[in-house]
Short mmCIF file of C-alpha atoms in Angstrom, two decimals:
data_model
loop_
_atom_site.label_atom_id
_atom_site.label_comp_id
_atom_site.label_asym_id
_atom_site.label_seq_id
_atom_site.Cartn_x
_atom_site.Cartn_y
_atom_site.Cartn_z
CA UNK A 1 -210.52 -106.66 -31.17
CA UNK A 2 -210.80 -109.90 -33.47
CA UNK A 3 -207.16 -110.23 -34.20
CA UNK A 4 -206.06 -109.38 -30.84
CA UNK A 5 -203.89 -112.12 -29.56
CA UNK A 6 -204.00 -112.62 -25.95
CA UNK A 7 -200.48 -113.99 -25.29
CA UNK A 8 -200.67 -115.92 -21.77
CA UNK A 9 -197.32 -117.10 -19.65
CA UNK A 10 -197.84 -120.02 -17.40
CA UNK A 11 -194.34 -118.87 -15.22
CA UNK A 12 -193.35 -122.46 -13.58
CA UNK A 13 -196.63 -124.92 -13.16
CA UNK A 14 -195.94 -128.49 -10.85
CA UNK A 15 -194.98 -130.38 -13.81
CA UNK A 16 -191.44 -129.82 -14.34
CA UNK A 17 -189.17 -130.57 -11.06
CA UNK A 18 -185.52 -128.27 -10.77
CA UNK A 19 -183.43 -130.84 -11.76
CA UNK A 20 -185.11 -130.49 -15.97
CA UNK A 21 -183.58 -126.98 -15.81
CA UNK A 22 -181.59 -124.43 -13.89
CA UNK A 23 -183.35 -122.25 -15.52
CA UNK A 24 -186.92 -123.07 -13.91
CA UNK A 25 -188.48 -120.10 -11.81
CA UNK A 26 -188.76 -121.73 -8.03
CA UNK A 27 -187.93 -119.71 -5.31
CA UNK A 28 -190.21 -116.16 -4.51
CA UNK A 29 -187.92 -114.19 -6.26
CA UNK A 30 -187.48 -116.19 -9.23
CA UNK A 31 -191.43 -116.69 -9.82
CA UNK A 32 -191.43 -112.51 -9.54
CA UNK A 33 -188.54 -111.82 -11.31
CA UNK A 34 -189.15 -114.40 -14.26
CA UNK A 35 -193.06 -113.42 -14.09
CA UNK A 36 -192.14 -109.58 -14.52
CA UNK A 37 -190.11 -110.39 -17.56
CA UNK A 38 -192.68 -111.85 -19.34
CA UNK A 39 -195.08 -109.39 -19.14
CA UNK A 40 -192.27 -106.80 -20.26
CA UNK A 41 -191.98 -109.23 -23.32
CA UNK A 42 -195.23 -108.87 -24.20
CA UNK A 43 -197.74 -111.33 -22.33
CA UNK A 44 -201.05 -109.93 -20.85
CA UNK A 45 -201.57 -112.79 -18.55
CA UNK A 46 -199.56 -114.48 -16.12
CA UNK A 47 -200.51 -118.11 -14.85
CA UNK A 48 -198.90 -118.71 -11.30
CA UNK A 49 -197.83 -121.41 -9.55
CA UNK A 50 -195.67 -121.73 -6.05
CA UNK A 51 -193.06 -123.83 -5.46
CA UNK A 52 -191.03 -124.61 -2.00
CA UNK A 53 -188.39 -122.03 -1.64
CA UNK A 54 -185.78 -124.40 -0.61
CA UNK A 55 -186.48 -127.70 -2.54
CA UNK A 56 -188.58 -126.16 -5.44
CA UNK A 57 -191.45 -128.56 -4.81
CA UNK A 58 -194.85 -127.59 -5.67
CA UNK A 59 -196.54 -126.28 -3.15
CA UNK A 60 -200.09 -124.54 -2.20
CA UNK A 61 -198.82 -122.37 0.83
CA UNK A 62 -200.83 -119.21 0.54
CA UNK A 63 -197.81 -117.90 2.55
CA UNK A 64 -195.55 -118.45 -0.45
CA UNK A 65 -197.98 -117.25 -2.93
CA UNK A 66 -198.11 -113.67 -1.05
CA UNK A 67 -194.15 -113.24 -0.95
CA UNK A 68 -194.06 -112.98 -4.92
CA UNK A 69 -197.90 -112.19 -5.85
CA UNK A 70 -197.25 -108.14 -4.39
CA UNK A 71 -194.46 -108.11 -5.94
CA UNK A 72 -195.69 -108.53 -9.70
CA UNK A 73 -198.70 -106.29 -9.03
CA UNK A 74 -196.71 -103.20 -8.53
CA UNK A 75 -193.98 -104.01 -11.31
CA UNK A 76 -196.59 -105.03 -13.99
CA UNK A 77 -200.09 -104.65 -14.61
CA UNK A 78 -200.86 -108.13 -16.18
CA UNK A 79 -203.43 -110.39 -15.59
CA UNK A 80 -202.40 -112.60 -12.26
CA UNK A 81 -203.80 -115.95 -13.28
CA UNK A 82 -203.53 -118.12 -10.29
CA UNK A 83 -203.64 -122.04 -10.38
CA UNK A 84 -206.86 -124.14 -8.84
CA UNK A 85 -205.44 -126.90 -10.29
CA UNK A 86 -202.20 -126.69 -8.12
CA UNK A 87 -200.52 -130.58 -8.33
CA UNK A 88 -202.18 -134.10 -8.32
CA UNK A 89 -200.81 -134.35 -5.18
CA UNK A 90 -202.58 -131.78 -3.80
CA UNK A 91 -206.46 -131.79 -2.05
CA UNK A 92 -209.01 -129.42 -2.93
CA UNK A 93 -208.86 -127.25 0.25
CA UNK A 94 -205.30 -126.72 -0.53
CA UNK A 95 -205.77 -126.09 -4.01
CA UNK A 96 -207.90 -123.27 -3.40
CA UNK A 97 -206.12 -121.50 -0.23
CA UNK A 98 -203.76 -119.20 -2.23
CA UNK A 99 -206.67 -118.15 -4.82
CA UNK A 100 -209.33 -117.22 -1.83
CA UNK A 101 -206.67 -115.51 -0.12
CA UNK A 102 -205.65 -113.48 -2.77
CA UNK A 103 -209.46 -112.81 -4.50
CA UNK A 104 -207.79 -112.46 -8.15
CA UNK A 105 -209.13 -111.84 -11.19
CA UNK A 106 -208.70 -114.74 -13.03
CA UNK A 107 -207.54 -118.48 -11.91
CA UNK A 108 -207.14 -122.08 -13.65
CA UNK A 109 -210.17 -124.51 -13.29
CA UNK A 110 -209.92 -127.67 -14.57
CA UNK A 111 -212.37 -128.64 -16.32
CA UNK A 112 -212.67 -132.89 -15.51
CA UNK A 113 -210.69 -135.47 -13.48
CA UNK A 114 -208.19 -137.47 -15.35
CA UNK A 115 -205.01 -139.20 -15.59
CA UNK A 116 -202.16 -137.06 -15.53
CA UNK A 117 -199.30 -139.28 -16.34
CA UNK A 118 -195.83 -137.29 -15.59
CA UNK A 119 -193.86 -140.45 -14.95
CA UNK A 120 -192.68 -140.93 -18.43
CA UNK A 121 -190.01 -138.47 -17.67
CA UNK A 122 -187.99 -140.79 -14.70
CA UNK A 123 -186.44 -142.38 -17.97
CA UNK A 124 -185.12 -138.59 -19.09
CA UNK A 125 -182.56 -138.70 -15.74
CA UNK A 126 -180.17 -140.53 -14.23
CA UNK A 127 -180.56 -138.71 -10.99
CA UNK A 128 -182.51 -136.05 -9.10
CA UNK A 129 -181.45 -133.02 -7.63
CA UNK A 130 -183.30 -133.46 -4.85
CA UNK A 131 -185.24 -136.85 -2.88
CA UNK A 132 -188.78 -135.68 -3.65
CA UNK A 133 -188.60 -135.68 -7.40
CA UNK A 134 -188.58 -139.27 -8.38
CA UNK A 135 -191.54 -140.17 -6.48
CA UNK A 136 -193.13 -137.70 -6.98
CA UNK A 137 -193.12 -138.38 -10.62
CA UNK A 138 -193.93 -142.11 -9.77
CA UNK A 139 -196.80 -140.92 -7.89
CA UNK A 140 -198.05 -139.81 -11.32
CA UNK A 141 -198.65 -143.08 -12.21
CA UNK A 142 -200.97 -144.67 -10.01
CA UNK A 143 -202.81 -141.56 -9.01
CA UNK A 144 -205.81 -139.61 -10.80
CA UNK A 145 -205.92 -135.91 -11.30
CA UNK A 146 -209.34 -135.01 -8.89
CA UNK A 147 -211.68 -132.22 -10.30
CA UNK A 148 -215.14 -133.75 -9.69
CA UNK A 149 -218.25 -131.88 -10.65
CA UNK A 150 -218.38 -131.18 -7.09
CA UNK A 151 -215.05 -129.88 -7.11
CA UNK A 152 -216.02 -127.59 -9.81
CA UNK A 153 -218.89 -126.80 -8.54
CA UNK A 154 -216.95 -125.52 -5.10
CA UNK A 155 -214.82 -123.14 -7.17
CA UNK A 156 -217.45 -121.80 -9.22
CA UNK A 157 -219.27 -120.82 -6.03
CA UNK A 158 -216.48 -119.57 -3.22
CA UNK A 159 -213.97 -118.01 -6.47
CA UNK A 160 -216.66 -117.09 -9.06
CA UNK A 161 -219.62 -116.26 -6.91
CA UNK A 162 -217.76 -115.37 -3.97
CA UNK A 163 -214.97 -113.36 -5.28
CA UNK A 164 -216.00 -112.30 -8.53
CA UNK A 165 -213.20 -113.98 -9.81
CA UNK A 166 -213.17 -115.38 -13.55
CA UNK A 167 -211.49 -118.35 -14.93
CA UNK A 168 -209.19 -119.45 -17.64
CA UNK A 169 -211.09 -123.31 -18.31
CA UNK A 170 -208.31 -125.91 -19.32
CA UNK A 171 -210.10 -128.63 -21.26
CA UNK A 172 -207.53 -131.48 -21.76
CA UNK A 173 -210.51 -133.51 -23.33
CA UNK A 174 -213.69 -133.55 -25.45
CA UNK A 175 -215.22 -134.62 -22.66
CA UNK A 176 -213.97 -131.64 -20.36
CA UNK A 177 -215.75 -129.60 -23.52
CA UNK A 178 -218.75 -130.66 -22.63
CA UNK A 179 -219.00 -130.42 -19.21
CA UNK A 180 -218.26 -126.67 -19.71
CA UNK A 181 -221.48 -126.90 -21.46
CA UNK A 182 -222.84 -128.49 -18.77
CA UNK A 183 -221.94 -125.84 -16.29
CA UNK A 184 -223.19 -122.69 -19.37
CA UNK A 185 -226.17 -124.57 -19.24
CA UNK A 186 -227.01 -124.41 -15.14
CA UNK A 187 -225.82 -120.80 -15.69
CA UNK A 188 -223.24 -121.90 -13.02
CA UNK A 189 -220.31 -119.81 -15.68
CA UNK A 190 -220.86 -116.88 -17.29
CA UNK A 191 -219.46 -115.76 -21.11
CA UNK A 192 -217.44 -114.99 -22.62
CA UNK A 193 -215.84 -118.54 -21.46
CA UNK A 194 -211.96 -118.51 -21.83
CA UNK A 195 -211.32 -121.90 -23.13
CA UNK A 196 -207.87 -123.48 -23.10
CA UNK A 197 -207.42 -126.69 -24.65
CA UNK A 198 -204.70 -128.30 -23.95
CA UNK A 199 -202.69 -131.18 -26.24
CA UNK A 200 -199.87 -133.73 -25.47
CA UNK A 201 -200.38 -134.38 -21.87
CA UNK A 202 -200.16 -138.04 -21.25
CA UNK A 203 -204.08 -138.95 -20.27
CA UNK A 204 -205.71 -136.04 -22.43
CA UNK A 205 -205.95 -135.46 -26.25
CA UNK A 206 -203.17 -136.43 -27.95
CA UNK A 207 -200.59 -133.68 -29.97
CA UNK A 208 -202.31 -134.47 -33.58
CA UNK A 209 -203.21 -131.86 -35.52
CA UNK A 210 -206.72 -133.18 -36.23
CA UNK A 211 -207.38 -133.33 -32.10
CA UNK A 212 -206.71 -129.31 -32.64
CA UNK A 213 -209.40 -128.84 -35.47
CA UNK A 214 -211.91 -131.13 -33.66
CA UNK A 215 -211.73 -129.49 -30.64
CA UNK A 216 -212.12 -126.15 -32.07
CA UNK A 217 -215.32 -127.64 -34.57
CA UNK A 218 -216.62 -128.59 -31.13
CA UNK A 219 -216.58 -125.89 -28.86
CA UNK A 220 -217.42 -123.29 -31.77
CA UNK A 221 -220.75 -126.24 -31.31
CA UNK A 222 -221.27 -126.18 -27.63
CA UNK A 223 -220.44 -122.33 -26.86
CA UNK A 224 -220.94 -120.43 -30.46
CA UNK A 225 -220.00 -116.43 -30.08
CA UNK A 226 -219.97 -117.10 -26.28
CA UNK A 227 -216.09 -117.85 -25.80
CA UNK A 228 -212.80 -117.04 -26.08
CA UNK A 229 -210.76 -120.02 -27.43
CA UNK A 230 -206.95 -120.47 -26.50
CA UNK A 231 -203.78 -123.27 -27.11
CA UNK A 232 -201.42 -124.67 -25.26
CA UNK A 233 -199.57 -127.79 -25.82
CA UNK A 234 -196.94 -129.55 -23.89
CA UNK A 235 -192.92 -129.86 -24.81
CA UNK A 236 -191.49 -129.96 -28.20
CA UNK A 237 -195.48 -129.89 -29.41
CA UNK A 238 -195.46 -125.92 -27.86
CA UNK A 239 -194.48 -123.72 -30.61
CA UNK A 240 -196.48 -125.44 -33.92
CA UNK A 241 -199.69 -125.95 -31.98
CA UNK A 242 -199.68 -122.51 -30.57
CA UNK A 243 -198.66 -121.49 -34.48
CA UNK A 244 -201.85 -123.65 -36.02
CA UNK A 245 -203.84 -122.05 -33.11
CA UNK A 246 -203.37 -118.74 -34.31
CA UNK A 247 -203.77 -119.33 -37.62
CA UNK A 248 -207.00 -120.19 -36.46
CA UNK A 249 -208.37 -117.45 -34.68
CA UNK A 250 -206.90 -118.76 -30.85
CA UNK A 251 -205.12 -116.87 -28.43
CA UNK A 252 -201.85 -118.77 -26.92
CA UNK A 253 -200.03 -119.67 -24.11
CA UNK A 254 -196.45 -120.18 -23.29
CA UNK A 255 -194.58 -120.59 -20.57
CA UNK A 256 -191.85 -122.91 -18.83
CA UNK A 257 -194.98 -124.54 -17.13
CA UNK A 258 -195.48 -126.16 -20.74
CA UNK A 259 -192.23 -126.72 -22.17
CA UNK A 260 -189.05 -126.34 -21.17
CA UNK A 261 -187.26 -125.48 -24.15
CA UNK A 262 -186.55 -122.21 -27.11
CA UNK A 263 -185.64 -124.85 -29.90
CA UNK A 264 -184.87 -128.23 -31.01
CA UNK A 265 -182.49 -129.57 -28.08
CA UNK A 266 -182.10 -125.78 -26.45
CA UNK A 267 -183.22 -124.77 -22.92
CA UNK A 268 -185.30 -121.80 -22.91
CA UNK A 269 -183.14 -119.39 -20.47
CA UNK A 270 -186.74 -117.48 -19.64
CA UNK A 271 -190.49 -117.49 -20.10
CA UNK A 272 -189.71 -114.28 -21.25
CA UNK A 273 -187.40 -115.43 -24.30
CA UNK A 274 -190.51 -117.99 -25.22
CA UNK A 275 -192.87 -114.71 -25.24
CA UNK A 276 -190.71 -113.45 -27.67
CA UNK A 277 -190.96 -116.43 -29.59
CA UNK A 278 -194.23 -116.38 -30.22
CA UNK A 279 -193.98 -112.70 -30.74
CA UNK A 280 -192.07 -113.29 -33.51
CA UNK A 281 -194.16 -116.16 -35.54
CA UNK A 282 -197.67 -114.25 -34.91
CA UNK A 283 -196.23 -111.04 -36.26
CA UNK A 284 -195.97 -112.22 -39.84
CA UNK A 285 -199.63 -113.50 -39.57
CA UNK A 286 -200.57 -109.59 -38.77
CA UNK A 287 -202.02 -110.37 -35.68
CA UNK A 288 -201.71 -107.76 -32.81
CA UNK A 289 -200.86 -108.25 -29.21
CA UNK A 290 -203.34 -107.56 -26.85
CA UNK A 291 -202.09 -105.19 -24.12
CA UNK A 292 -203.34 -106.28 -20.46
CA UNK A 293 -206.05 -103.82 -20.42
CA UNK A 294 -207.77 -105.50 -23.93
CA UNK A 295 -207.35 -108.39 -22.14
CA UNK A 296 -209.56 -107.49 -19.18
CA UNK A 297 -211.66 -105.80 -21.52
CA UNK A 298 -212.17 -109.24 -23.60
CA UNK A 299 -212.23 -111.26 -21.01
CA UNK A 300 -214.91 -109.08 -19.10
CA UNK A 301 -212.21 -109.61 -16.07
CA UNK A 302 -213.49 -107.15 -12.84
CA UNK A 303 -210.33 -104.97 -12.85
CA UNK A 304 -206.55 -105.49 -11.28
CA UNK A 305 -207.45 -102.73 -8.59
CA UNK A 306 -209.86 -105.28 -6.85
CA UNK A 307 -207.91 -107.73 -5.74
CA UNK A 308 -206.51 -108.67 -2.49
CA UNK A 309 -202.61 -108.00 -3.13
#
């Protein structure tokens, strides 16, 4: 399965806040509805968030997470991908209550604490839809985005020991890179690794073509045969990285999580419209889609009919 793309969707993340688009996923239904979609377009992996029915605010309520994660198990059978990383707001304990409920197959683990700098985008609006969105953008600035090594190392053991669960690593740094390695090398992860590196988040590695090279040089270093390597990259830096990814040999992710837009200046009215996108560019590069099932098979993932929803 070489050129077998693995085309993830990350459905509606805790960067964006409503007011950037009516067309963000936020209440139950929405997540569901917009999550379903995607996978109908064509995505074999679905990266959830939840978000406060009523004021769309990020939240970690496994209570939330279990009116829409149900839902998109019996309409779909894509990989549920479900966030450790939650928001910077957000402690450990709470991070990890929706993914220990729910036992899935795969979550998010990020791979290194860092600066996570979402305030740049107060100067985009004039107002907010709702009180909690400017400061919580603010917040961005003075606060630091907590995944210790023992952080890591308490996923690893209740998710990936306890639960069998695998993990998608987001590496917004070379330094994230290497503790990866660090982690191989205690055995403390197992391969294949599915390694996401991430570009154009304000604190990580910068949207510059070289960055994508150099990070691919390097982890084709650390992990040789023993990964799976995938790109995403944040706003109007989406489509061309995940393009020079795949030219490459990555797999890609999309999603309204990432960017909120189809085109120069044009809201993206789905995640599903963006998995077409990206549809349509790897198609002339004769890669092939991978269907859910060659994506657990890749992936080594323990099966959809295991977990706990």
């Amino acid at each position: 399965m070489s050129n077998k793309v693995i085309i993830s969707c990350a459905v509606t993340g805790s960067v964006h806040t409503p007011t950037m688009s009516p067309h963000l996923p936020c209440t139950p239904n929405e997540i569901a509805a917009d999550a379903i979609g995607a996978a109908e377009a064509g995505a074999s992996i679905l990266h959830l968030h939840a978000r406060d029915p009523e004021t769309g605010k990020p939240t970690a309520d496994p209570n939330v997470f279990m009116q829409f994660l149900p839902r998109i198990k019996q309409s779909t059978d894509a990989v549920v991908n479900i966030t450790t990383g939650g928001s910077h707001i957000m402690t450990i304990e709470e991070r990890l209550a929706a993914p220990l409920r729910a036992s899935p197959e795969l979550c998010s683990l990020n791979m290194g604490s860092m600066n996570f700098g979402l305030y740049p985008l107060l100067g985009k609006y004039k107002e907010f839809k709702h009180e909690w969105e400017a400061p919580y953008l603010e917040a961005s600035r003075d606060s630091i985005f907590r995944n210790t090594f023992a952080d890591i190392e308490k996923i690893l053991d209740q998710l990936g020991k306890g639960h069998g669960t695998k993990f998608e690593f987001e590496c917004y740094d070379t330094g994230h890179l290497y503790n990866l390695a660090h982690f191989l090398d205690r055995k403390l992860v197992t391969p294949p690794l599915f390694v996401q590196t991430i570009f154009g988040i304000l604190g990580g590695t910068g949207p510059d073509t070289e960055n994508l090279l150099h990070m691919k040089r390097l982890a084709d270093r650390l992990f040789g045969k023993d990964y799976l390597w995938s790109v995403m990259a944040a706003g109007r830096h989406q489509m061309p990285f995940l393009t020079m990814g795949a030219i490459n040999g990555a797999n890609v992710r999309v999603g309204l999580e990432d960017s909120l837009f189809a085109g120069k200046g044009r809201l993206a009215t789905s995640n599903a419209e963006q998995v077409q996108i990206i549809r349509s560019i790897l198609k002339p590069l004769s890669l092939e889609i991978a269907t859910p099932a060659e994506a657990r098979e890749i992936l080594a993932l323990k099966g959809g009919d295991n977990v706990a929803f």
